[in-house]
């Protein structure tokens, strides 16, 4: 079997034997799994990042900052967009397929021993991914790791590390079925990543959430650094892929070029710089270079003339519209939109529909997206020209033929990832047809 064939077989095992999107709370499984593997997470300096929004950006920024300051680093992210390899970075690049297979096989030996102890001890998909990340980190003998929390914090399987710095970006009501029904309850879960005597960097959040986090930090002798109080970032210029900010913390660094788009990056830039500043002297050139290169696929990203971004819930839709107006004012706009059935389609389309001259409604490649006709009917209420094209790749081809000045693909990240793969590679890889993304 070819290397690529072995990679696909490994993915099938993971998606179908370790059910994707199945959650298991508690740390005893991941602790048991890592113990059997010789605790590969020990001996590395980690940054640990959580938050309702922004954690992917801050984790990315910290990875790039560490690397551009001359250190070896791994990064751990979730979920992925087009390929599972995006979850595992080594020195800011995705790992290779053969490295993924090696890590998966190593974890499998120990996970299957735990399976024999019963369902309660059988590692979940995310626990498996986490163990693979720590194995890769150990194999690469890196100095640093930048780790994004999967969900919450306190019981997340990444919460086995003692980081140099913890970061909590934002707190809002999300995953309430797991994390709690108030921002205070959610803040308590996220504050679970604060460790004894280790500093924590905070973004802007509701006062109730802030008070909860500060209380946990006090109990753990953890010094708190707040955005707007202990450090601040101001915008100099917003321009697509060429945003500029000034940072004021322990150091002042002006005119930092940031490739990642969106006004919300202001906070993420600050949190990442403050977190690094607590463990490392900032070098101005390294900082500029890091932010100039730092990149996340499918986040207001232009690929072959089409801007890709998610707007899968009302908050994301508002952010998307804000960025459309900021970077593409007074332009004629066309977009492909698709969303899964359990999302608030009405609010999302009420938000984004009026911003488009033409919307092509399609079906994201997900079992959870069957009611695309319903999406089409809702869209007609909010946009003057609406076209129905169920096949996403046909929809994108139709979009590219239109004469509008600005073109977008948005909605579900399933759709964004699928389309991105098509625009970058000219075809859809077998991996995306497994139903795991």
Coordinates of C-alpha atoms in Angstrom, one line a residue:
X1 CA 0.0 0.0 0.0
X2 CA 1.3 3.5 -0.8
X3 CA 2.1 6.0 1.9
X4 CA -1.0 8.0 1.0
X5 CA -3.1 4.8 1.2
X6 CA -1.7 4.0 4.7
X7 CA -2.6 7.6 5.7
X8 CA -6.2 7.2 4.5
X9 CA -6.5 3.8 6.3
X10 CA -5.2 5.4 9.5
X11 CA -7.8 8.2 9.1
X12 CA -10.6 5.6 8.6
X13 CA -9.5 3.9 11.8
X14 CA -9.6 7.2 13.7
X15 CA -12.9 8.4 12.3
X16 CA -14.8 5.2 12.6
X17 CA -13.2 3.5 15.6
X18 CA -12.8 6.6 17.7
X19 CA -16.1 8.3 17.0
X20 CA -15.5 11.9 15.9
X21 CA -17.5 14.5 17.9
X22 CA -18.0 12.1 20.8
X23 CA -17.1 13.9 24.0
X24 CA -15.7 12.3 27.2
X25 CA -15.1 14.5 30.2
X26 CA -12.4 13.9 32.8
X27 CA -8.6 13.7 32.6
X28 CA -8.0 10.2 33.8
X29 CA -8.0 8.6 30.3
X30 CA -5.5 11.0 28.8
X31 CA -3.3 10.8 32.0
X32 CA -3.4 7.0 31.8
X33 CA -2.6 7.1 28.1
X34 CA 0.3 9.5 28.4
X35 CA 1.6 7.5 31.4
X36 CA 1.7 4.4 29.3
X37 CA 3.6 6.4 26.6
X38 CA 6.3 7.6 29.0
X39 CA 4.7 11.1 29.6
X40 CA 5.9 12.7 26.3
X41 CA 4.4 16.0 27.4
X42 CA 7.1 16.5 30.1
X43 CA 10.2 18.6 29.5
X44 CA 8.7 21.1 27.0
X45 CA 7.8 24.8 27.6
X46 CA 4.1 25.3 26.7
X47 CA 1.8 28.1 26.1
X48 CA -1.8 27.1 26.8
X49 CA -4.7 29.0 25.2
X50 CA -8.4 28.9 25.7
X51 CA -11.4 31.3 25.1
X52 CA -14.8 31.3 23.4
X53 CA -13.3 33.1 20.4
X54 CA -9.7 34.0 19.4
X55 CA -7.9 31.0 20.8
X56 CA -6.9 29.6 17.4
X57 CA -5.4 33.0 16.4
X58 CA -3.5 33.5 19.7
X59 CA -2.1 29.9 19.6
X60 CA -1.0 30.6 16.0
X61 CA 0.6 33.9 16.9
X62 CA 2.4 32.4 19.8
X63 CA 3.7 29.6 17.6
X64 CA 5.0 32.0 15.0
X65 CA 6.4 34.4 17.6
X66 CA 8.4 31.6 19.2
X67 CA 9.7 30.3 15.9
X68 CA 10.7 33.7 14.6
X69 CA 12.5 34.4 17.9
X70 CA 14.8 31.4 17.0
X71 CA 13.2 28.5 18.8
X72 CA 11.9 25.1 17.7
X73 CA 8.1 24.8 18.4
X74 CA 5.1 22.6 17.8
X75 CA 1.5 23.8 17.6
X76 CA -1.7 21.9 18.4
X77 CA -5.0 23.1 16.9
X78 CA -8.6 22.0 16.5
X79 CA -10.8 21.5 14.5
X80 CA -9.1 21.3 11.1
X81 CA -10.4 22.8 7.9
X82 CA -9.2 20.8 4.9
X83 CA -6.7 18.2 6.3
X84 CA -6.2 16.7 9.7
X85 CA -2.5 17.5 9.3
X86 CA -3.5 21.1 10.1
X87 CA -3.9 20.1 13.7
X88 CA -0.2 19.4 14.2
X89 CA 2.4 21.9 13.4
X90 CA 6.2 21.7 13.5
X91 CA 8.0 25.1 13.2
X92 CA 4.8 26.7 11.7
X93 CA 4.2 24.0 9.0
X94 CA 1.8 21.0 9.0
X95 CA 3.4 17.7 9.8
X96 CA 3.9 15.1 7.0
X97 CA 1.5 12.2 6.4
X98 CA 4.1 9.7 7.4
X99 CA 4.7 11.5 10.7
X100 CA 1.0 11.5 11.3
X101 CA 0.8 7.7 10.7
X102 CA 3.8 7.1 13.0
X103 CA 2.3 9.0 15.8
X104 CA -1.1 7.4 15.3
X105 CA 0.4 3.9 15.4
X106 CA 2.3 4.7 18.6
X107 CA -0.8 5.9 20.4
X108 CA -2.9 3.0 19.0
X109 CA -0.7 0.4 20.8
X110 CA -1.5 2.0 24.2
X111 CA -5.1 3.1 23.4
X112 CA -6.1 -0.4 22.5
X113 CA -4.7 -1.7 25.8
X114 CA -7.0 0.8 27.5
X115 CA -10.0 -0.2 25.4
X116 CA -9.8 -3.6 27.0
X117 CA -10.6 -2.0 30.4
X118 CA -14.0 -1.0 29.1
X119 CA -15.8 1.9 27.4
X120 CA -15.2 4.3 30.2
X121 CA -11.4 3.9 29.8
X122 CA -11.4 3.9 25.9
X123 CA -9.7 7.1 24.7
X124 CA -11.9 9.5 22.6
X125 CA -10.9 10.9 19.2
X126 CA -9.7 14.2 20.8
X127 CA -7.8 12.4 23.5
X128 CA -6.1 10.3 20.8
X129 CA -5.2 13.5 18.9
X130 CA -3.8 15.1 22.0
X131 CA -1.6 12.1 22.8
X132 CA -0.4 12.1 19.1
X133 CA 0.5 15.8 19.5
X134 CA 2.6 15.2 22.6
X135 CA 4.3 12.2 20.9
X136 CA 5.2 14.4 18.0
X137 CA 6.5 17.2 20.3
X138 CA 8.7 14.6 22.1
X139 CA 10.0 13.1 18.8
X140 CA 10.9 16.5 17.5
X141 CA 12.7 17.5 20.7
X142 CA 11.3 21.0 20.5
X143 CA 11.8 23.7 23.2
X144 CA 8.3 25.1 23.0
X145 CA 4.7 24.0 22.3
X146 CA 1.7 26.3 21.6
X147 CA -1.5 24.5 22.6
X148 CA -5.1 25.4 21.8
X149 CA -7.7 24.0 24.2
X150 CA -10.3 21.8 22.4
X151 CA -13.3 22.7 24.6
X152 CA -13.6 24.6 27.9
X153 CA -10.4 24.0 29.9
X154 CA -10.7 22.3 33.2
X155 CA -11.5 18.8 31.8
X156 CA -10.0 19.3 28.3
X157 CA -7.5 16.6 27.5
X158 CA -4.8 19.3 26.8
X159 CA -5.0 20.3 30.5
X160 CA -2.3 17.9 31.6
X161 CA 0.5 20.4 30.9
X162 CA 2.0 22.9 33.3
X163 CA 2.5 25.8 30.9
X164 CA 4.8 28.7 31.2
X165 CA 1.8 31.0 30.6
X166 CA -1.9 30.4 30.3
X167 CA -4.1 32.7 28.1
X168 CA -7.9 33.2 28.2
X169 CA -9.0 35.3 25.2
X170 CA -12.7 35.8 25.6
X171 CA -15.7 34.4 27.4
X172 CA -19.2 34.2 25.9
X173 CA -22.1 31.8 26.0
X174 CA -21.1 28.7 24.0
X175 CA -21.3 24.9 24.4
X176 CA -23.8 25.6 27.3
X177 CA -24.8 22.0 27.4
X178 CA -21.3 21.2 28.6
X179 CA -19.7 24.3 30.0
X180 CA -22.6 26.0 31.9
X181 CA -25.4 28.4 31.3
X182 CA -23.8 31.7 32.5
X183 CA -20.6 33.5 31.5
X184 CA -19.5 32.9 35.1
X185 CA -19.9 29.2 34.9
X186 CA -18.1 29.1 31.5
X187 CA -15.3 31.3 33.0
X188 CA -14.8 28.8 35.8
X189 CA -14.3 26.0 33.3
X190 CA -11.8 28.0 31.2
X191 CA -10.0 29.1 34.3
X192 CA -9.2 25.4 34.9
X193 CA -6.1 25.9 32.7
X194 CA -4.5 28.3 35.3
X195 CA -1.7 26.5 37.1
X196 CA 0.0 27.2 40.5
X197 CA 2.4 30.1 40.3
X198 CA 2.1 30.5 36.5
X199 CA 0.9 33.8 35.0
X200 CA -2.3 34.2 33.1
X201 CA -3.0 36.7 30.3
X202 CA -6.6 37.8 29.7
X203 CA -8.4 39.5 26.9
X204 CA -11.5 41.7 27.2
X205 CA -14.5 39.9 28.8
X206 CA -17.7 40.5 30.9
X207 CA -17.0 41.7 34.4
X208 CA -18.7 38.6 36.0
X209 CA -16.4 36.3 34.0
X210 CA -13.3 38.4 34.9
X211 CA -14.1 38.2 38.6
X212 CA -14.4 34.4 38.5
X213 CA -11.0 34.1 36.7
X214 CA -9.3 36.5 39.0
X215 CA -10.5 34.5 42.0
X216 CA -9.2 31.2 40.6
X217 CA -5.9 33.0 39.8
X218 CA -5.6 34.3 43.3
X219 CA -6.2 30.8 44.8
X220 CA -3.4 29.5 42.6
X221 CA -0.9 32.4 43.1
X222 CA -1.1 33.2 39.5
X223 CA -0.3 36.8 38.4
X224 CA -3.0 38.2 36.1
X225 CA -2.2 40.5 33.1
X226 CA -5.3 42.2 31.6
X227 CA -5.8 43.7 28.1
X228 CA -6.4 47.4 28.4
X229 CA -4.8 47.5 31.9
X230 CA -1.4 45.8 31.8
X231 CA -0.9 46.0 28.0
X232 CA -2.8 47.5 25.1
X233 CA -2.8 47.4 21.2
X234 CA -4.0 50.2 19.0
X235 CA -4.8 49.9 15.3
X236 CA -2.8 52.0 12.8
X237 CA -4.3 50.8 9.6
X238 CA -6.8 48.2 8.3
X239 CA -6.0 46.9 4.8
X240 CA -6.7 43.4 3.5
X241 CA -3.7 41.1 4.5
X242 CA -1.8 44.3 5.5
X243 CA -3.1 45.4 8.8
X244 CA -0.9 47.5 11.1
X245 CA -0.9 47.7 15.0
X246 CA 1.1 49.3 17.8
X247 CA 1.8 47.3 21.0
X248 CA 2.3 48.8 24.4
X249 CA 3.4 46.4 27.2
X250 CA 6.6 45.9 28.9
X251 CA 8.0 46.9 25.6
X252 CA 6.6 49.2 23.0
X253 CA 6.6 48.0 19.4
X254 CA 5.1 50.1 16.7
X255 CA 3.9 49.4 13.1
X256 CA 3.5 45.7 13.4
X257 CA 2.3 44.3 10.1
X258 CA -0.4 41.6 10.7
X259 CA -1.6 39.4 7.8
X260 CA -4.6 37.9 9.6
X261 CA -7.6 40.1 8.9
X262 CA -10.4 41.5 11.2
X263 CA -10.7 44.1 13.9
X264 CA -10.8 41.4 16.6
X265 CA -7.2 40.5 15.8
X266 CA -6.3 43.6 17.8
X267 CA -6.9 41.7 21.1
X268 CA -5.3 38.5 19.9
X269 CA -2.1 40.3 18.9
X270 CA -1.9 41.8 22.3
X271 CA -2.6 38.6 24.2
X272 CA 0.1 36.7 22.3
X273 CA 2.7 39.4 22.6
X274 CA 2.1 39.7 26.4
X275 CA 2.3 35.9 26.9
X276 CA 5.6 35.7 25.1
X277 CA 6.9 38.8 26.8
X278 CA 6.5 37.1 30.2
X279 CA 9.0 34.4 29.2
X280 CA 11.2 35.9 26.5
X281 CA 12.7 39.2 25.6
X282 CA 10.9 40.6 22.6
X283 CA 12.9 41.3 19.5
X284 CA 11.3 43.9 17.2
X285 CA 12.3 42.4 13.9
X286 CA 11.3 38.9 15.1
X287 CA 7.9 40.2 16.1
X288 CA 7.3 41.9 12.8
X289 CA 8.4 38.9 10.9
X290 CA 6.1 36.6 12.9
X291 CA 3.0 38.6 12.4
X292 CA 3.7 39.2 8.8
X293 CA 3.8 35.4 8.2
X294 CA 1.2 34.1 10.8
X295 CA -1.6 32.5 8.9
X296 CA -4.8 30.4 9.5
X297 CA -6.5 28.8 6.4
X298 CA -10.1 29.8 5.7
X299 CA -10.2 32.8 8.1
X300 CA -11.1 35.7 5.8
X301 CA -8.5 34.3 3.4
X302 CA -8.4 35.0 -0.3
X303 CA -7.7 32.0 -2.6
X304 CA -7.7 32.5 -6.3
X305 CA -9.8 35.7 -6.1
X306 CA -12.4 34.2 -3.7
X307 CA -12.5 35.2 0.0
X308 CA -13.1 32.3 2.3
X309 CA -14.5 32.7 5.8
X310 CA -17.0 31.0 8.2
X311 CA -20.3 32.6 9.3
X312 CA -21.9 29.5 10.9
X313 CA -23.5 31.3 13.8
X314 CA -24.9 34.8 14.5
X315 CA -21.7 36.0 16.2
X316 CA -19.5 34.8 13.3
X317 CA -21.9 36.3 10.8
X318 CA -21.7 39.7 12.5
X319 CA -17.9 39.5 12.4
X320 CA -17.9 38.5 8.8
X321 CA -20.2 41.4 7.8
X322 CA -18.0 43.8 9.7
X323 CA -14.9 42.6 7.8
X324 CA -16.7 42.7 4.4
X325 CA -17.6 46.3 5.0
X326 CA -14.1 47.1 6.3
X327 CA -12.1 45.6 3.5
X328 CA -14.5 45.7 0.6
X329 CA -16.6 48.8 0.9
X330 CA -18.7 50.0 -2.0
X331 CA -17.9 46.9 -4.1
X332 CA -20.4 44.7 -5.9
X333 CA -20.5 41.4 -4.0
X334 CA -21.4 37.8 -4.8
X335 CA -21.2 34.8 -2.5
X336 CA -21.7 31.1 -2.1
X337 CA -23.4 30.2 1.2
X338 CA -24.2 26.9 2.8
X339 CA -25.0 26.0 6.4
X340 CA -25.8 22.9 8.4
X341 CA -29.4 22.3 9.5
X342 CA -29.0 22.8 13.3
X343 CA -27.7 26.3 13.0
X344 CA -29.7 29.6 13.3
X345 CA -30.1 30.1 9.6
X346 CA -32.6 32.9 9.9
X347 CA -30.4 35.2 12.0
X348 CA -27.3 34.4 10.0
X349 CA -29.0 35.1 6.7
X350 CA -30.7 38.2 8.0
X351 CA -27.2 39.5 8.9
X352 CA -25.3 38.6 5.8
X353 CA -28.0 38.5 3.1
X354 CA -28.4 42.3 2.6
X355 CA -24.6 42.7 2.1
X356 CA -24.7 40.7 -1.1
X357 CA -25.9 41.5 -4.6
X358 CA -26.1 37.8 -5.5
X359 CA -26.1 34.7 -3.2
X360 CA -25.7 31.2 -4.5
X361 CA -27.1 28.7 -1.9
X362 CA -25.5 25.3 -1.8
X363 CA -25.3 22.2 0.4
X364 CA -22.2 21.8 2.7
X365 CA -20.7 18.4 2.4
X366 CA -22.1 17.2 5.7
X367 CA -24.8 14.7 6.8
X368 CA -26.1 17.5 8.9
X369 CA -26.9 19.6 5.8
X370 CA -30.0 18.2 4.1
X371 CA -32.4 21.1 4.2
X372 CA -30.7 23.4 1.6
X373 CA -34.1 24.2 0.0
X374 CA -35.1 25.7 3.4
X375 CA -31.9 27.7 3.4
X376 CA -32.7 29.0 -0.1
X377 CA -36.2 30.1 0.9
X378 CA -34.9 32.0 3.9
X379 CA -32.1 33.7 1.8
X380 CA -34.7 35.0 -0.7
X381 CA -36.1 37.2 2.1
X382 CA -32.8 39.0 2.7
X383 CA -31.0 39.1 -0.7
X384 CA -32.3 40.5 -4.0
X385 CA -30.8 37.8 -6.2
X386 CA -30.6 34.2 -4.9
X387 CA -29.6 31.1 -6.9
X388 CA -29.9 27.5 -5.8
X389 CA -27.1 25.2 -6.7
X390 CA -26.9 22.1 -4.4
X391 CA -23.5 20.9 -5.6
X392 CA -20.8 23.1 -3.9
X393 CA -18.1 22.8 -6.5
X394 CA -20.6 23.7 -9.3
X395 CA -21.7 26.7 -7.1
X396 CA -18.1 27.9 -6.8
X397 CA -17.6 27.6 -10.6
X398 CA -20.7 29.7 -11.1
X399 CA -19.4 32.2 -8.6
X400 CA -16.1 32.6 -10.4
X401 CA -17.9 33.3 -13.7
X402 CA -19.9 36.2 -12.2
X403 CA -18.7 39.8 -12.9
X404 CA -19.0 41.1 -9.3
X405 CA -15.9 42.9 -7.8
X406 CA -15.7 40.9 -4.6
X407 CA -16.5 37.2 -4.3
X408 CA -16.9 35.1 -1.1
X409 CA -17.6 31.6 0.1
X410 CA -19.1 31.5 3.6
X411 CA -21.3 29.7 6.1
X412 CA -20.3 26.4 7.4
X413 CA -16.6 25.6 7.9
X414 CA -17.4 22.2 6.3
X415 CA -18.2 24.1 3.1
X416 CA -15.2 26.5 3.5
X417 CA -12.7 23.6 4.0
X418 CA -14.2 21.7 1.0
X419 CA -14.1 24.6 -1.3
X420 CA -10.6 25.7 -0.2
X421 CA -9.3 22.2 -1.1
X422 CA -10.9 22.5 -4.5
X423 CA -9.5 26.1 -5.1
X424 CA -6.0 25.2 -3.9
X425 CA -5.6 21.7 -5.4
X426 CA -8.1 21.7 -8.3
X427 CA -9.8 18.6 -6.9
X428 CA -11.1 17.2 -3.6
X429 CA -8.7 14.8 -1.8
X430 CA -10.0 11.4 -0.6
X431 CA -9.5 12.6 3.0
X432 CA -12.3 15.1 2.7
X433 CA -14.8 12.4 1.5
X434 CA -14.4 10.3 4.7
X435 CA -16.8 12.5 6.5
X436 CA -14.5 13.3 9.4
X437 CA -13.7 16.9 8.7

